[in-house]
Coordinates of C-alpha atoms in Angstrom, one line a residue:
X678 CA 75.6 -21.7 211.9
X679 CA 76.3 -22.1 215.6
X680 CA 74.8 -25.3 217.2
X681 CA 74.6 -23.7 220.6
X682 CA 71.1 -23.5 222.2
X683 CA 70.1 -19.9 222.8
X684 CA 67.9 -19.3 225.9
X685 CA 64.9 -17.0 225.5
X686 CA 63.1 -14.9 228.1
X687 CA 59.6 -13.8 227.3
X688 CA 58.2 -10.7 228.9
X689 CA 54.4 -10.3 229.1
X690 CA 52.1 -8.0 230.9
X691 CA 49.4 -5.4 230.1
X692 CA 50.1 -1.9 228.6
X693 CA 51.8 0.4 231.1
X694 CA 52.8 -2.4 233.5
X695 CA 56.5 -1.7 233.0
X696 CA 57.7 -4.2 230.4
X697 CA 59.7 -1.8 228.3
X698 CA 61.3 -0.3 231.5
X699 CA 62.2 -3.8 232.6
X700 CA 63.6 -4.5 229.1
X701 CA 65.8 -1.4 229.2
X702 CA 67.0 -2.3 232.8
X703 CA 68.1 -5.7 231.7
X704 CA 69.8 -4.4 228.5
X705 CA 71.7 -1.9 230.6
X706 CA 72.8 -4.7 233.0
X707 CA 73.5 -7.6 230.7
X708 CA 76.3 -9.1 232.9
X709 CA 78.3 -10.2 229.9
X710 CA 75.4 -11.6 227.7
X711 CA 75.1 -10.6 224.1
X712 CA 71.4 -10.0 224.0
X713 CA 69.1 -9.7 221.0
X714 CA 65.7 -8.2 221.4
X715 CA 62.4 -8.9 219.7
X716 CA 59.7 -6.4 220.4
X717 CA 56.1 -6.9 219.4
X718 CA 53.7 -3.9 219.2
X719 CA 50.2 -4.2 217.8
X720 CA 50.2 -0.9 216.0
X721 CA 51.8 0.2 212.8
X722 CA 54.4 2.2 214.7
X723 CA 56.4 0.1 217.1
X724 CA 56.5 2.5 220.0
X725 CA 58.2 0.1 222.4
X726 CA 61.0 -0.6 220.0
X727 CA 61.5 3.2 219.5
X728 CA 61.7 3.7 223.3
X729 CA 64.3 1.0 223.7
X730 CA 66.4 2.4 220.8
X731 CA 66.0 6.0 222.2
X732 CA 67.4 5.0 225.6
X733 CA 70.5 4.0 223.8
X734 CA 70.8 0.4 225.1
X735 CA 70.1 -1.0 221.7
X736 CA 70.8 1.2 218.6
X737 CA 67.8 1.8 216.3
X738 CA 69.6 0.4 213.3
X739 CA 71.3 -2.4 215.2
X740 CA 70.4 -5.8 213.9
X741 CA 70.0 -7.0 217.5
X742 CA 66.7 -5.1 217.7
X743 CA 63.9 -6.8 215.7
X744 CA 60.5 -5.0 215.8
X745 CA 57.5 -7.1 214.9
X746 CA 54.5 -4.8 214.1
X747 CA 51.1 -5.0 212.5
X748 CA 50.1 -8.1 214.4
X749 CA 50.4 -10.1 217.5
X750 CA 53.0 -12.8 218.1
X751 CA 50.4 -15.0 219.9
X752 CA 48.3 -15.3 216.7
X753 CA 49.0 -13.6 213.3
X754 CA 52.8 -13.3 213.7
X755 CA 53.6 -16.8 214.9
X756 CA 55.6 -17.7 211.8
X757 CA 57.4 -14.4 211.8
X758 CA 58.4 -14.9 215.4
X759 CA 59.8 -18.4 214.6
X760 CA 61.7 -17.0 211.6
X761 CA 63.2 -14.1 213.5
X762 CA 64.4 -16.4 216.3
X763 CA 66.0 -18.7 213.7
X764 CA 67.6 -15.7 211.9
X765 CA 69.0 -14.3 215.1
X766 CA 70.5 -17.6 216.2
X767 CA 71.9 -18.2 212.7
X768 CA 74.1 -15.0 212.9
X769 CA 76.0 -16.5 215.8
X770 CA 76.3 -13.1 217.4
X771 CA 74.0 -13.6 220.3
X772 CA 73.8 -15.9 223.3
X773 CA 70.5 -14.7 224.6
X774 CA 67.1 -13.5 223.2
X775 CA 64.7 -11.2 225.0
X776 CA 61.1 -11.0 223.7
X777 CA 58.7 -8.3 224.8
X778 CA 55.2 -9.3 223.9
X779 CA 52.5 -6.8 223.1
X780 CA 50.3 -5.8 226.0
X781 CA 47.4 -7.6 224.5
X782 CA 49.2 -10.9 224.0
X783 CA 48.2 -14.0 225.9
X784 CA 51.5 -15.8 226.9
X785 CA 50.4 -19.4 226.3
X786 CA 50.4 -19.4 222.5
X787 CA 53.8 -17.6 222.4
X788 CA 55.2 -20.2 224.7
X789 CA 53.8 -23.0 222.5
X790 CA 55.4 -21.4 219.5
X791 CA 58.9 -21.2 221.0
X792 CA 58.6 -24.7 222.5
X793 CA 57.4 -26.1 219.2
X794 CA 60.4 -24.5 217.4
X795 CA 62.7 -26.3 219.8
X796 CA 60.9 -29.6 219.9
X797 CA 60.2 -29.8 216.2
X798 CA 63.9 -29.5 215.3
X799 CA 64.7 -32.4 217.6
X800 CA 61.9 -34.5 216.1
X801 CA 63.3 -34.1 212.6
X802 CA 66.9 -34.7 213.7
X803 CA 67.9 -31.0 213.4
X804 CA 69.9 -29.2 216.0
X805 CA 67.9 -27.5 218.7
X806 CA 68.6 -23.8 218.4
X807 CA 66.7 -22.3 221.4
X808 CA 64.8 -23.0 224.6
X809 CA 62.3 -21.0 226.6
X810 CA 64.2 -20.2 229.8
X811 CA 61.9 -17.8 231.6
X812 CA 58.4 -16.5 231.2
X813 CA 58.0 -13.3 233.2
X814 CA 54.7 -11.4 233.6
X815 CA 55.0 -7.8 234.7
X816 CA 52.0 -6.8 236.8
X817 CA 51.0 -3.2 237.6
X818 CA 50.2 -3.4 241.4
X819 CA 48.1 -0.2 241.2
X820 CA 46.0 -1.5 238.4
X821 CA 45.5 -4.9 240.0
X822 CA 44.4 -3.1 243.2
X823 CA 41.9 -0.9 241.4
X824 CA 40.5 -3.5 239.0
X825 CA 40.0 -6.6 241.1
X826 CA 37.8 -5.4 244.0
X827 CA 40.8 -4.5 246.2
X828 CA 39.9 -0.8 246.4
X829 CA 38.3 1.9 244.3
X830 CA 37.0 0.3 241.1
X831 CA 38.2 2.4 238.2
X832 CA 37.1 -0.1 235.5
X833 CA 34.8 1.4 232.9
X834 CA 32.0 -0.8 231.8
X835 CA 33.0 -1.2 228.1
X836 CA 34.5 -4.0 226.1
X837 CA 38.1 -2.7 226.2
X838 CA 38.1 -2.7 230.0
X839 CA 36.5 -6.1 230.1
X840 CA 39.3 -7.4 227.8
X841 CA 41.8 -5.8 230.2
X842 CA 40.5 -7.9 233.1
X843 CA 40.6 -11.1 230.9
X844 CA 44.1 -10.4 229.7
X845 CA 45.5 -9.6 233.1
X846 CA 44.2 -12.9 234.4
X847 CA 45.5 -14.9 231.5
X848 CA 49.0 -13.3 231.9
X849 CA 49.1 -14.0 235.6
X850 CA 47.9 -17.6 235.3
X851 CA 50.5 -18.7 232.7
X852 CA 54.0 -17.8 233.8
X853 CA 56.7 -18.9 236.2
X854 CA 57.7 -15.5 237.5
X855 CA 55.7 -12.3 238.3
X856 CA 57.4 -8.9 238.6
X857 CA 54.9 -7.0 240.8
X858 CA 55.7 -3.4 239.8
X859 CA 54.9 0.0 241.4
X860 CA 54.5 -1.5 244.9
X861 CA 55.5 1.7 246.6
X862 CA 52.2 3.2 245.4
X863 CA 50.3 0.8 247.6
X864 CA 49.8 0.8 251.3
X865 CA 51.0 -2.2 253.2
X866 CA 47.5 -3.5 253.6
X867 CA 46.7 -2.9 249.9
X868 CA 49.8 -4.8 248.9
X869 CA 48.8 -7.8 251.0
X870 CA 45.4 -7.8 249.3
X871 CA 47.0 -7.7 245.8
X872 CA 49.4 -10.5 246.6
X873 CA 46.6 -12.6 248.1
X874 CA 44.7 -12.3 244.8
X875 CA 47.7 -13.1 242.7
X876 CA 48.3 -16.2 244.8
X877 CA 44.7 -17.4 244.3
X878 CA 45.1 -17.0 240.5
X879 CA 48.7 -18.2 240.4
X880 CA 49.9 -20.2 243.4
X881 CA 53.3 -21.3 242.1
X882 CA 55.1 -18.5 240.3
X883 CA 57.8 -16.5 242.1
X884 CA 56.7 -13.0 242.9
X885 CA 59.3 -10.2 242.8
X886 CA 58.2 -6.9 244.3
X887 CA 59.8 -3.9 242.7
X888 CA 59.5 -0.3 241.6
X889 CA 60.5 1.1 238.2
X890 CA 60.9 -2.5 237.1
X891 CA 64.3 -2.7 238.8
X892 CA 65.0 -6.4 239.2
X893 CA 68.1 -8.5 239.7
X894 CA 69.1 -9.5 236.1
X895 CA 69.9 -13.0 237.4
X896 CA 66.1 -13.4 238.0
X897 CA 65.5 -12.6 234.3
X898 CA 68.3 -14.1 232.3
X899 CA 69.4 -17.8 232.1
X900 CA 67.4 -19.0 235.0
X901 CA 66.4 -22.5 233.7
X902 CA 63.2 -21.7 235.5
X903 CA 60.5 -22.4 232.8
X904 CA 58.9 -25.8 232.4
X905 CA 56.0 -25.8 230.0
X906 CA 54.0 -28.6 231.6
X907 CA 54.4 -27.1 235.1
X908 CA 53.4 -23.7 233.9
X909 CA 50.3 -25.0 232.1
X910 CA 49.2 -26.7 235.3
X911 CA 50.0 -23.9 237.7
X912 CA 46.8 -21.8 237.6
X913 CA 44.9 -21.5 240.8
X914 CA 41.7 -23.0 239.3
X915 CA 43.6 -26.1 238.3
X916 CA 45.1 -26.4 241.7
X917 CA 41.6 -26.2 243.2
X918 CA 40.3 -28.9 241.0
X919 CA 43.3 -31.1 241.8
X920 CA 42.8 -30.5 245.6
X921 CA 39.1 -31.4 245.3
X922 CA 40.0 -34.6 243.4
X923 CA 42.6 -35.5 245.9
X924 CA 40.1 -35.2 248.7
X925 CA 37.7 -37.5 246.9
X926 CA 40.6 -40.0 246.2
X927 CA 41.3 -40.1 249.9
X928 CA 37.7 -40.7 250.8
X929 CA 36.7 -43.1 248.2
X930 CA 40.0 -44.2 246.5
X931 CA 38.7 -43.1 243.1
X932 CA 40.4 -41.0 240.4
X933 CA 39.7 -40.2 236.8
X934 CA 41.4 -38.6 233.8
X935 CA 39.6 -37.6 230.6
X936 CA 41.5 -38.0 227.4
X937 CA 38.7 -38.2 224.9
X938 CA 38.1 -34.6 223.9
X939 CA 39.6 -33.3 220.7
X940 CA 40.9 -29.9 221.8
X941 CA 44.1 -27.9 222.0
X942 CA 46.6 -28.3 224.8
X943 CA 45.3 -25.7 227.2
X944 CA 41.7 -26.8 226.9
X945 CA 42.8 -30.3 227.7
X946 CA 43.7 -29.2 231.2
X947 CA 40.0 -29.1 232.3
X948 CA 39.3 -32.6 231.0
X949 CA 42.4 -34.2 232.4
X950 CA 41.2 -33.5 235.9
X951 CA 37.6 -34.6 236.2
X952 CA 36.8 -36.6 239.3
X953 CA 33.2 -37.2 240.3
X954 CA 31.6 -38.7 243.4
X955 CA 29.0 -41.4 242.6
X956 CA 27.2 -40.8 245.9
X957 CA 23.9 -39.2 245.1
X958 CA 24.1 -37.3 248.4
X959 CA 27.0 -35.3 246.9
X960 CA 24.5 -33.5 244.6
X961 CA 22.8 -32.1 247.6
X962 CA 26.1 -30.9 249.2
X963 CA 26.0 -27.6 247.4
X964 CA 29.5 -27.6 246.2
X965 CA 32.9 -27.7 247.9
X966 CA 34.7 -24.9 249.6
X967 CA 38.4 -24.9 250.3
X968 CA 41.1 -22.6 251.6
X969 CA 44.5 -23.8 250.5
X970 CA 47.9 -22.3 251.4
X971 CA 49.0 -21.9 247.8
X972 CA 52.5 -20.8 249.0
X973 CA 51.0 -17.9 250.9
X974 CA 49.6 -17.3 254.3
X975 CA 46.1 -18.7 254.4
X976 CA 45.1 -16.2 257.0
X977 CA 45.8 -13.4 254.5
X978 CA 43.4 -14.7 252.0
X979 CA 40.7 -15.2 254.7
X980 CA 41.4 -11.7 256.1
X981 CA 40.5 -10.1 252.8
X982 CA 37.7 -12.4 252.0
X983 CA 39.5 -14.0 249.1
X984 CA 38.4 -17.6 248.6
X985 CA 37.8 -20.4 246.2
X986 CA 35.1 -23.1 245.9
X987 CA 34.1 -25.8 243.5
X988 CA 30.5 -26.2 242.3
X989 CA 29.9 -29.9 241.5
X990 CA 26.9 -31.6 240.0
X991 CA 26.0 -34.4 237.7
X992 CA 22.7 -33.1 236.2
X993 CA 22.7 -30.7 233.2
X994 CA 21.9 -27.0 233.0
X995 CA 19.1 -25.5 231.0
X996 CA 20.9 -23.4 228.5
X997 CA 18.7 -20.2 228.7
X998 CA 18.8 -20.2 232.5
X999 CA 22.6 -20.7 232.6
X1000 CA 23.1 -18.0 230.0
X1001 CA 21.2 -15.5 232.2
X1002 CA 23.3 -16.5 235.2
X1003 CA 26.5 -16.1 233.2
X1004 CA 25.6 -12.6 231.9
X1005 CA 24.8 -11.4 235.4
X1006 CA 27.7 -12.7 237.4
X1007 CA 28.4 -10.7 240.6
X1008 CA 31.5 -8.5 240.5
X1009 CA 32.9 -10.4 243.5
X1010 CA 33.8 -13.3 241.1
X1011 CA 37.3 -12.7 239.7
X1012 CA 37.8 -16.0 237.9
X1013 CA 35.6 -19.0 237.0
X1014 CA 36.4 -21.9 234.9
X1015 CA 35.3 -25.5 234.4
X1016 CA 33.3 -28.0 232.4
X1017 CA 29.5 -28.4 232.0
X1018 CA 26.8 -29.8 229.8
X1019 CA 23.3 -28.7 228.7
X1020 CA 20.0 -30.6 228.8
X1021 CA 19.4 -30.1 225.0
X1022 CA 22.9 -31.2 224.0
X1023 CA 23.7 -34.3 226.1
X1024 CA 26.5 -35.4 223.8
X1025 CA 28.5 -32.2 224.1
X1026 CA 31.1 -31.2 226.8
X1027 CA 31.4 -27.5 227.2
X1028 CA 34.2 -25.4 228.7
X1029 CA 33.0 -22.4 230.7
X1030 CA 35.5 -19.5 231.3
X1031 CA 35.1 -16.1 233.0
X1032 CA 37.6 -13.4 233.7
X1033 CA 36.1 -10.2 235.1
X1034 CA 33.3 -9.4 232.7
X1035 CA 34.6 -11.5 229.9
X1036 CA 32.4 -14.7 229.7
X1037 CA 32.4 -17.5 227.2
X1038 CA 31.3 -21.1 226.9
X1039 CA 32.5 -23.3 224.0
X1040 CA 32.0 -26.9 222.9
X1041 CA 35.1 -28.9 223.6
X1042 CA 34.2 -32.4 222.5
X1043 CA 31.9 -35.3 223.3
X1044 CA 31.3 -37.2 226.5
X1045 CA 32.2 -40.9 226.4
X1046 CA 28.6 -41.7 227.3
X1047 CA 27.4 -40.1 224.1
X1048 CA 29.2 -42.7 221.9
X1049 CA 27.7 -46.1 220.9
X1050 CA 28.3 -49.1 223.1
X1051 CA 30.9 -50.5 220.7
X1052 CA 32.8 -47.1 220.7
X1053 CA 32.6 -46.9 224.4
X1054 CA 34.2 -50.3 224.8
X1055 CA 37.1 -49.2 222.5
X1056 CA 37.5 -46.0 224.6
X1057 CA 37.4 -47.9 227.9
X1058 CA 40.0 -50.5 226.5
X1059 CA 42.4 -47.6 225.9
X1060 CA 41.5 -45.8 229.1
X1061 CA 40.0 -48.1 231.8
X1062 CA 40.0 -45.2 234.3
X1063 CA 36.8 -44.0 232.6
X1064 CA 34.8 -46.7 234.4
X1065 CA 36.1 -45.6 237.9
X1066 CA 34.1 -42.4 237.4
X1067 CA 31.1 -43.8 235.6
X1068 CA 27.7 -42.7 236.9
X1069 CA 24.8 -45.2 236.2
X1070 CA 22.5 -42.4 235.1
X1071 CA 24.8 -39.8 233.6
X1072 CA 27.9 -41.7 232.5
X1073 CA 30.9 -39.4 232.6
X1074 CA 28.8 -36.2 232.2
X1075 CA 29.4 -33.7 234.9
X1076 CA 29.2 -30.0 235.9
X1077 CA 32.3 -28.9 237.7
X1078 CA 33.1 -25.2 238.0
X1079 CA 35.8 -23.5 240.0
X1080 CA 35.1 -20.0 241.4
X1081 CA 37.8 -17.6 242.7
X1082 CA 36.7 -14.3 244.1
X1083 CA 36.6 -11.8 246.9
X1084 CA 33.8 -11.7 249.5
X1085 CA 31.7 -14.0 247.3
X1086 CA 28.2 -15.0 248.4
X1087 CA 28.9 -18.7 247.9
X1088 CA 25.4 -19.9 248.9
X1089 CA 23.7 -17.5 246.6
X1090 CA 26.0 -18.4 243.7
X1091 CA 25.3 -22.1 244.4
X1092 CA 21.5 -21.5 244.7
X1093 CA 21.5 -19.5 241.4
X1094 CA 23.3 -22.3 239.6
X1095 CA 21.0 -24.9 241.1
X1096 CA 18.1 -23.0 239.7
X1097 CA 19.6 -23.3 236.2
X1098 CA 19.7 -27.1 236.5
X1099 CA 17.4 -29.8 235.4
X1100 CA 16.1 -31.6 238.5

């Protein structure tokens, strides 16, 4: 078995975005790499693998093409994916692996699987066999224009289309490179709108504009561009929370990081960035509104009415009122995420998440203030920063929600949220 570390590029993106076309383009221009391919399709017939084989760049019976069907590599096929990577590396025939995820896959769990495969080997004194080199999301520029309030809205009001919106946002938020495909189908003004929205959702990833998924292979293979921690912190809503907290730090020299929730890695992000103003006047300030550069021209975002603001309070919501608000969100809101709590569950911290019409809130742990005095002392001993953010009335409990959207009526959203809240 070779001890060399084989780099991996993961391609994600919704159905029809151009992932398979990009895969074929890379395979036809390998620049000396011996590339193995893993293709995941959710159906019983792995259509994408057939297309790749049909185009002749990888032969259908060639062991370098590994179809993974009847499941999704971000959930049910995680173990299969790890085994296939290990088997391909073990052959010693390949110096690169390309993985095309199913169009319905979220990238984060796949990245966690590949990263775990590399890190677990190291922890047990085994040779590291792979590394995640590049996480590329292919975005259909036409679809993004049509489905995110950038033009004619072609989204049907049913569960499949709602899931499309949710998946597109998840795929854009967690990556280090975006291939923006089919750009010639958009006018110059439409393309600016689309890029402005991408930059609000994902301010850090490199955007490559293209048609027919024709991209310089050096942008896809062996880039050393992926960093898991950086990618997990790169979403626009996280940047907005950080910016808000930094402003508070400058004004009051306060900062706070939560580490008390028992939740998985991506959910921890919300709780690692709480910062709350103790000034009671802040509750009357009706949120914060910011326009950040996010690696793109601020004027572009303002020109198209694309903006972000943070809704911040200490008091809890009434659950029924907030549920009605959440089920009737205006279409102008593209993305909302944050933490909150309810009047009838003062011990529980909830994560709220919205992408398009997809809305959910789930319990993510307990507030420090809900523990006994003795337990609180133990927590504070381990994390003294908790006290820097402690409110005399509410402890560490807070409502902090980030909204990203186009032409949002900020004052009405704030007013509607305030009406859900216990006074």
